[in-house]
PDB file of C-alpha atoms in Angstrom:
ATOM      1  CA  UNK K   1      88.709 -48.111  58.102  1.00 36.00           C
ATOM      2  CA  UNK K   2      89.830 -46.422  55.306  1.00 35.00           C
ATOM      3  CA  UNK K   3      87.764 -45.792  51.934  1.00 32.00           C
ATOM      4  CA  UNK K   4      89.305 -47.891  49.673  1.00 34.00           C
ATOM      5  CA  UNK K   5      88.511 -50.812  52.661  1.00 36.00           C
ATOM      6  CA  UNK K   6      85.291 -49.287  52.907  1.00 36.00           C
ATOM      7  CA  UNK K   7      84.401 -49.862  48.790  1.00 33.00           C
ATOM      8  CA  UNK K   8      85.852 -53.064  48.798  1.00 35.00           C
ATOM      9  CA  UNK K   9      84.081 -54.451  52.160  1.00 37.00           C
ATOM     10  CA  UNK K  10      80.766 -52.796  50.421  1.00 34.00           C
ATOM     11  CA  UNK K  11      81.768 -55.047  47.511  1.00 36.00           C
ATOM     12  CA  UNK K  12      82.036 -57.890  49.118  1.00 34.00           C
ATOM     13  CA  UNK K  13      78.910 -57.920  51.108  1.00 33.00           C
ATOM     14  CA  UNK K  14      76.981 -56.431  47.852  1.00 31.00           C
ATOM     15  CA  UNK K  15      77.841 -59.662  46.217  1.00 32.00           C
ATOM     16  CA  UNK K  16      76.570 -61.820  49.259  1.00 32.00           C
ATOM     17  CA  UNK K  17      73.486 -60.198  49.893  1.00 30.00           C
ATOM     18  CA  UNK K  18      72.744 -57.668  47.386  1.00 34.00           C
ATOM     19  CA  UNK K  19      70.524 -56.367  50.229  1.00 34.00           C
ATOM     20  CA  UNK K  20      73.763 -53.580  51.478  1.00 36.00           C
ATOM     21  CA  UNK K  21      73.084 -50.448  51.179  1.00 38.00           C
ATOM     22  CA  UNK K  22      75.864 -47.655  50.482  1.00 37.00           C
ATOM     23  CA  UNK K  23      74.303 -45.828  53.651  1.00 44.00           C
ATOM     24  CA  UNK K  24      75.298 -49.253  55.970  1.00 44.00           C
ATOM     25  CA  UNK K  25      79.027 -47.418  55.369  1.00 40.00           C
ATOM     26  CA  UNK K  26      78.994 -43.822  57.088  1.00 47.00           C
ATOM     27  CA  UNK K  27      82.143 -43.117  55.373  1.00 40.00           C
ATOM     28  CA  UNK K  28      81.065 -43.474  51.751  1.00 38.00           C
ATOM     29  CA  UNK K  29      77.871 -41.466  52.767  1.00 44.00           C
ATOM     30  CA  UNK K  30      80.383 -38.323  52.601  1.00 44.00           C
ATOM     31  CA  UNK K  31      80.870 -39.096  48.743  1.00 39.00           C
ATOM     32  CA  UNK K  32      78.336 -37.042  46.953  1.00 43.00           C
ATOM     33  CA  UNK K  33      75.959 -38.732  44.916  1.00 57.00           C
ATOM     34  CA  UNK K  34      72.725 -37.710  42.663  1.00 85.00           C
ATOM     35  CA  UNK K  35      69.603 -38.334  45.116  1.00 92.00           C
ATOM     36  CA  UNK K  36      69.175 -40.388  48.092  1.00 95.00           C
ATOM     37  CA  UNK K  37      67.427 -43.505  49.350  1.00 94.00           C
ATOM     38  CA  UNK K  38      65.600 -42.428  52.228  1.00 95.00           C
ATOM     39  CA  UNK K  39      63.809 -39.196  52.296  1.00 96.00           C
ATOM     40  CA  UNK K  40      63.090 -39.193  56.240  1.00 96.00           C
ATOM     41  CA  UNK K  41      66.414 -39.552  56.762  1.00 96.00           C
ATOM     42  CA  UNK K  42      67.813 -37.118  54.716  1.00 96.00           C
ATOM     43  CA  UNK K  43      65.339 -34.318  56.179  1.00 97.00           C
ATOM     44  CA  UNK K  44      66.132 -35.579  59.424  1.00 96.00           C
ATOM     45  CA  UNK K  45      70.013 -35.113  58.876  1.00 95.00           C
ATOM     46  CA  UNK K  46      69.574 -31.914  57.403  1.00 95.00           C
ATOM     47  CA  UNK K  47      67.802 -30.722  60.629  1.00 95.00           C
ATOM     48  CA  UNK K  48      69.958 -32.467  62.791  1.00 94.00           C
ATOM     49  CA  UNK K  49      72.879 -30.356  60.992  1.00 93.00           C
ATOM     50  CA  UNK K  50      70.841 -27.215  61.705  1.00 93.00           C
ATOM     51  CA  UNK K  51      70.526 -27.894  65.784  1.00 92.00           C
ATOM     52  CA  UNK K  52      74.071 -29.346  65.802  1.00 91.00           C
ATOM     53  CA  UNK K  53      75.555 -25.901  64.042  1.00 87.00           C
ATOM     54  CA  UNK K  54      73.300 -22.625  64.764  1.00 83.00           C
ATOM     55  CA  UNK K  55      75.589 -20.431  63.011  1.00 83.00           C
ATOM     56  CA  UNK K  56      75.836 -21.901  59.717  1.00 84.00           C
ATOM     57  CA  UNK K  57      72.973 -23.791  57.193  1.00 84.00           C
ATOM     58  CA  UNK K  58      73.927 -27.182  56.000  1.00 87.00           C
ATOM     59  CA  UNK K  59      76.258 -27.455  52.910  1.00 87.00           C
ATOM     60  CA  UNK K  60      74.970 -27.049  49.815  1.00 86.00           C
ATOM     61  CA  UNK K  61      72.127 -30.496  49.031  1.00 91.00           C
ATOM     62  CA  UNK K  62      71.369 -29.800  45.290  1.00 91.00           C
ATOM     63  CA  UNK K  63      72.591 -33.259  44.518  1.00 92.00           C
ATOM     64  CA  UNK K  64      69.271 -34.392  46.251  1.00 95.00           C
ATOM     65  CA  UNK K  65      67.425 -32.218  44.224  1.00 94.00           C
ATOM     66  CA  UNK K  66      65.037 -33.378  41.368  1.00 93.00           C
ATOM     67  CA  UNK K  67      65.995 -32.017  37.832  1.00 91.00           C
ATOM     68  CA  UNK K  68      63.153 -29.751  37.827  1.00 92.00           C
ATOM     69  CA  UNK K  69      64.101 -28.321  41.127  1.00 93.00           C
ATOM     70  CA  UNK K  70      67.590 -27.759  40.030  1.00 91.00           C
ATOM     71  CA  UNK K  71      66.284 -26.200  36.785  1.00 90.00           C
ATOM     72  CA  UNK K  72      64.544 -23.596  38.946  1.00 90.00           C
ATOM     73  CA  UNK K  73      67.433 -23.406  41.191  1.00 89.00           C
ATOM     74  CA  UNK K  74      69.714 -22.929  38.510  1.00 88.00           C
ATOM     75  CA  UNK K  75      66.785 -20.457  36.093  1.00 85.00           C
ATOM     76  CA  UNK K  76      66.630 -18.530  40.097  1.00 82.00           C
ATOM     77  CA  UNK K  77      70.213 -17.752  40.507  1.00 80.00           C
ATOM     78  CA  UNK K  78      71.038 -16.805  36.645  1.00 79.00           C
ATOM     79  CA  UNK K  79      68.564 -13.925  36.753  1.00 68.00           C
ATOM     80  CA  UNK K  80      69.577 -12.634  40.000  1.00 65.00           C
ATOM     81  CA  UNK K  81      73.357 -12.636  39.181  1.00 64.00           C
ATOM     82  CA  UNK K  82      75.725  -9.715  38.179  1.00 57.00           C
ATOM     83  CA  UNK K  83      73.309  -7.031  40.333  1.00 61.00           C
ATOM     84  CA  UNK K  84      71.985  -5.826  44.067  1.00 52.00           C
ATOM     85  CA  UNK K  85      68.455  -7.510  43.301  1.00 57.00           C
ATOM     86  CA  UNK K  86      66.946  -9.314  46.313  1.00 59.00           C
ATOM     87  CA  UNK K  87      64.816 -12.119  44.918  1.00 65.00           C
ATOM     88  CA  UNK K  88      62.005 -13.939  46.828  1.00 70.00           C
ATOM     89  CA  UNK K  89      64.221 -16.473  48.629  1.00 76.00           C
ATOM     90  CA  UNK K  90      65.499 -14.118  51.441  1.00 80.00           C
ATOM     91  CA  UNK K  91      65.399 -16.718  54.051  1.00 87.00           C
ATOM     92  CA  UNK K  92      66.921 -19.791  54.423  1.00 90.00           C
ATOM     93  CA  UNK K  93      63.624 -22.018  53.516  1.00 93.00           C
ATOM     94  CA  UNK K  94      64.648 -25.467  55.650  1.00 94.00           C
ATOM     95  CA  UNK K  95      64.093 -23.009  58.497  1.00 94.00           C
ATOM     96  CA  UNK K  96      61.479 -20.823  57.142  1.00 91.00           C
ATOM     97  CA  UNK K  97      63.721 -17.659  58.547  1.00 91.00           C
ATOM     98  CA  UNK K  98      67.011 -15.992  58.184  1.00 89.00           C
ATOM     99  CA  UNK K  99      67.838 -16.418  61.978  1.00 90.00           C
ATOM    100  CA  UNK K 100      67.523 -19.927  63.671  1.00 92.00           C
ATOM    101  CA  UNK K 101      67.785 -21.911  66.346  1.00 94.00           C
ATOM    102  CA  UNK K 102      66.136 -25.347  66.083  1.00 94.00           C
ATOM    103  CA  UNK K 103      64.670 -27.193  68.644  1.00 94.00           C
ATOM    104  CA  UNK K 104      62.046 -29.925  69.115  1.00 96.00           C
ATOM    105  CA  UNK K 105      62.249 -31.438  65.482  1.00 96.00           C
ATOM    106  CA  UNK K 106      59.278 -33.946  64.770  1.00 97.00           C
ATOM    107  CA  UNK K 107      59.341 -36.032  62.052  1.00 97.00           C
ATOM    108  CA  UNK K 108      56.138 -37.525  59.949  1.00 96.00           C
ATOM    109  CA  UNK K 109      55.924 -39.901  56.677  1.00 94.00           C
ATOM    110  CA  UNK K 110      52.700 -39.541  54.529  1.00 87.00           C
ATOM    111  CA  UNK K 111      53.226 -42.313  51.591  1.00 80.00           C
ATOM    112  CA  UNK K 112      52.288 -40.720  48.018  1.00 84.00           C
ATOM    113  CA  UNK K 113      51.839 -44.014  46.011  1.00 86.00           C
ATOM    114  CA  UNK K 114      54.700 -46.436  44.771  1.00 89.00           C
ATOM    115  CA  UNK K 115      57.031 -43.172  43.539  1.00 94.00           C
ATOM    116  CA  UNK K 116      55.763 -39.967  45.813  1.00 96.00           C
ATOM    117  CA  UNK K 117      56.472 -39.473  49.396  1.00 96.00           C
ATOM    118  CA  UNK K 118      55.914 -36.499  51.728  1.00 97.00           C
ATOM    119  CA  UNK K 119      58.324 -35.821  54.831  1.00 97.00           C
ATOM    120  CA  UNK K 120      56.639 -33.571  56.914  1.00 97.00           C
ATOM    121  CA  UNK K 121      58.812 -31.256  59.402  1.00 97.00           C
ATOM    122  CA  UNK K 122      57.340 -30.223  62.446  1.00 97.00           C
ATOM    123  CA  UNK K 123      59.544 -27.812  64.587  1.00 96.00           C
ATOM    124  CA  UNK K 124      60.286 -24.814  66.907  1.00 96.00           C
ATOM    125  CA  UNK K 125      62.187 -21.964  65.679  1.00 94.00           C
ATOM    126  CA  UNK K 126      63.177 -19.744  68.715  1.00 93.00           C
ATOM    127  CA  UNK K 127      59.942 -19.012  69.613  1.00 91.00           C
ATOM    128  CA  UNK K 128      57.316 -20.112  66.725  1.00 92.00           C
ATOM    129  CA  UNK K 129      56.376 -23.159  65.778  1.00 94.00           C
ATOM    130  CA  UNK K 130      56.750 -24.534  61.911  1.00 94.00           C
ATOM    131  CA  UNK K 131      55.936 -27.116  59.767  1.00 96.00           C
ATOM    132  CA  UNK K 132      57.812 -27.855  56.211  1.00 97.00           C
ATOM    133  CA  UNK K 133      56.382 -30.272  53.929  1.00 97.00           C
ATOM    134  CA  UNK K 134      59.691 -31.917  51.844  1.00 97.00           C
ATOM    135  CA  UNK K 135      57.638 -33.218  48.937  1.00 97.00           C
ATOM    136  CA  UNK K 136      59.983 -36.336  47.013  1.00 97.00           C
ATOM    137  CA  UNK K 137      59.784 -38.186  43.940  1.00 95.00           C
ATOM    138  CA  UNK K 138      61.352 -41.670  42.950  1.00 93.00           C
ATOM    139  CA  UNK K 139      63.005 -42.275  39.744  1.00 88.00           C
ATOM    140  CA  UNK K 140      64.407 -45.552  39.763  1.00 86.00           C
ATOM    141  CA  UNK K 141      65.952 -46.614  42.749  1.00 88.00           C
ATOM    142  CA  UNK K 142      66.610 -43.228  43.948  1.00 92.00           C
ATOM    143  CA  UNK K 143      64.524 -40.568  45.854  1.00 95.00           C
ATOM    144  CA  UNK K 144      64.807 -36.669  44.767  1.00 95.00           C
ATOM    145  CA  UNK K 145      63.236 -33.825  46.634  1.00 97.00           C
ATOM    146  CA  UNK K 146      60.779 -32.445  44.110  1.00 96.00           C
ATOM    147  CA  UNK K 147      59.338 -29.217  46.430  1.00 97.00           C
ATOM    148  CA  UNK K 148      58.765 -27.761  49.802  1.00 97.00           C
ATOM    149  CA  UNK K 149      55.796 -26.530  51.259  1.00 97.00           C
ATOM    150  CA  UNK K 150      55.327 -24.066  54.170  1.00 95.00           C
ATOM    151  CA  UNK K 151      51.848 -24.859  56.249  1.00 80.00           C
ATOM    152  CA  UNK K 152      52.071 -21.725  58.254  1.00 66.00           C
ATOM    153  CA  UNK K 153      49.715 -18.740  57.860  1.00 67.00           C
ATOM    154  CA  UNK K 154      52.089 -16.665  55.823  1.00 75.00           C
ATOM    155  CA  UNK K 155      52.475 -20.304  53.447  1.00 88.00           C
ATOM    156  CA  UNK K 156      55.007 -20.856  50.358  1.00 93.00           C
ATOM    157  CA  UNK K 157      55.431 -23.549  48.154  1.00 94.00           C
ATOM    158  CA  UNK K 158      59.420 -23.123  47.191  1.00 95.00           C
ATOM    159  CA  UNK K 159      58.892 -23.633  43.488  1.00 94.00           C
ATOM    160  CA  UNK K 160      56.194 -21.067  43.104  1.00 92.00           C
ATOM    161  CA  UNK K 161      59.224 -18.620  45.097  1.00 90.00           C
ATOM    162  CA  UNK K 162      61.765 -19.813  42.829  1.00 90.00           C
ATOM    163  CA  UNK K 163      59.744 -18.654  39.627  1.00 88.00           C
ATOM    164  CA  UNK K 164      59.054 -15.011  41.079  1.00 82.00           C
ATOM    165  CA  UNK K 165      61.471 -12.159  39.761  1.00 69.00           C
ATOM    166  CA  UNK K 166      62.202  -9.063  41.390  1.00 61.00           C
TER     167      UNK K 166
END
């Protein structure tokens, strides 16, 4: 089906039901929009991208992002540009490495209240074992990832790395 059948059959069912949602159509789901309506999901796409290409990290998810993570995002990358500076993200932090090879992904839900929710990611990375907490926010309808959390020994919390300067 193409997308133009795909928006109007979404259409169509939207005004029967009003229960359709745009992730029912996995051809729309390519169509970048500003957050997403199921947090477990999205964490466990993301990871399934990771197993299902070793080589190289997911495409860039920023439209998941809350504003205030794509503030520091966006604060992170302005004072690192136009020089050699390394800054504290040196590691690709859905992984918590720079190499990877994913394996044995587990997936948890801890509810937050009506507009928090925690994913937690619980996974093996060549040889250690990790677990990510994807910490998202609800405005609206929509779900944002707000932070990420490391639980290991050596621990981050990503928007505590994104405020660091070299």
């Amino acid at each position: 089906m193409n997308l133009l059948a795909m928006f109007l059959a979404l259409g169509a069912v939207s005004a029967q039901t009003d229960r359709v949602d745009i992730e029912d159509f996995p051809a729309v789901q390519r169509i970048p929009r500003t957050g997403i309506t199921d947090p477990r999901a999205f964490v466990a796409a993301t990871y399934a991208r990771y197993q299902a290409n070793p080589d190289a990290p997911p495409p860039d998810q920023s439209y998941a992002y809350s504003p205030r993570l794509r503030a520091l995002f966006a604060a992170y990358g302005r004072d690192l540009s136009g020089g050699d500076l390394v800054g504290s993200l040196d590691f690709d932090w859905w992984t918590n490495a720079q190499d990877y090879r994913i394996a044995n992904v587990r997936l948890s839900q801890r509810p937050g209240g009506r507009d928090r929710r925690t994913i937690v990611a619980r996974f093996d990375n060549y040889d250690a074992h990790e677990e990510v907490r994807f910490l998202f926010v609800r405005v609206g309808s929509r779900w944002y990832l707000d932070d990420a959390v490391h639980g290991g020994a050596e621990g981050w919390t990503l928007s505590a790395l994104l405020r660091e300067r070299p």
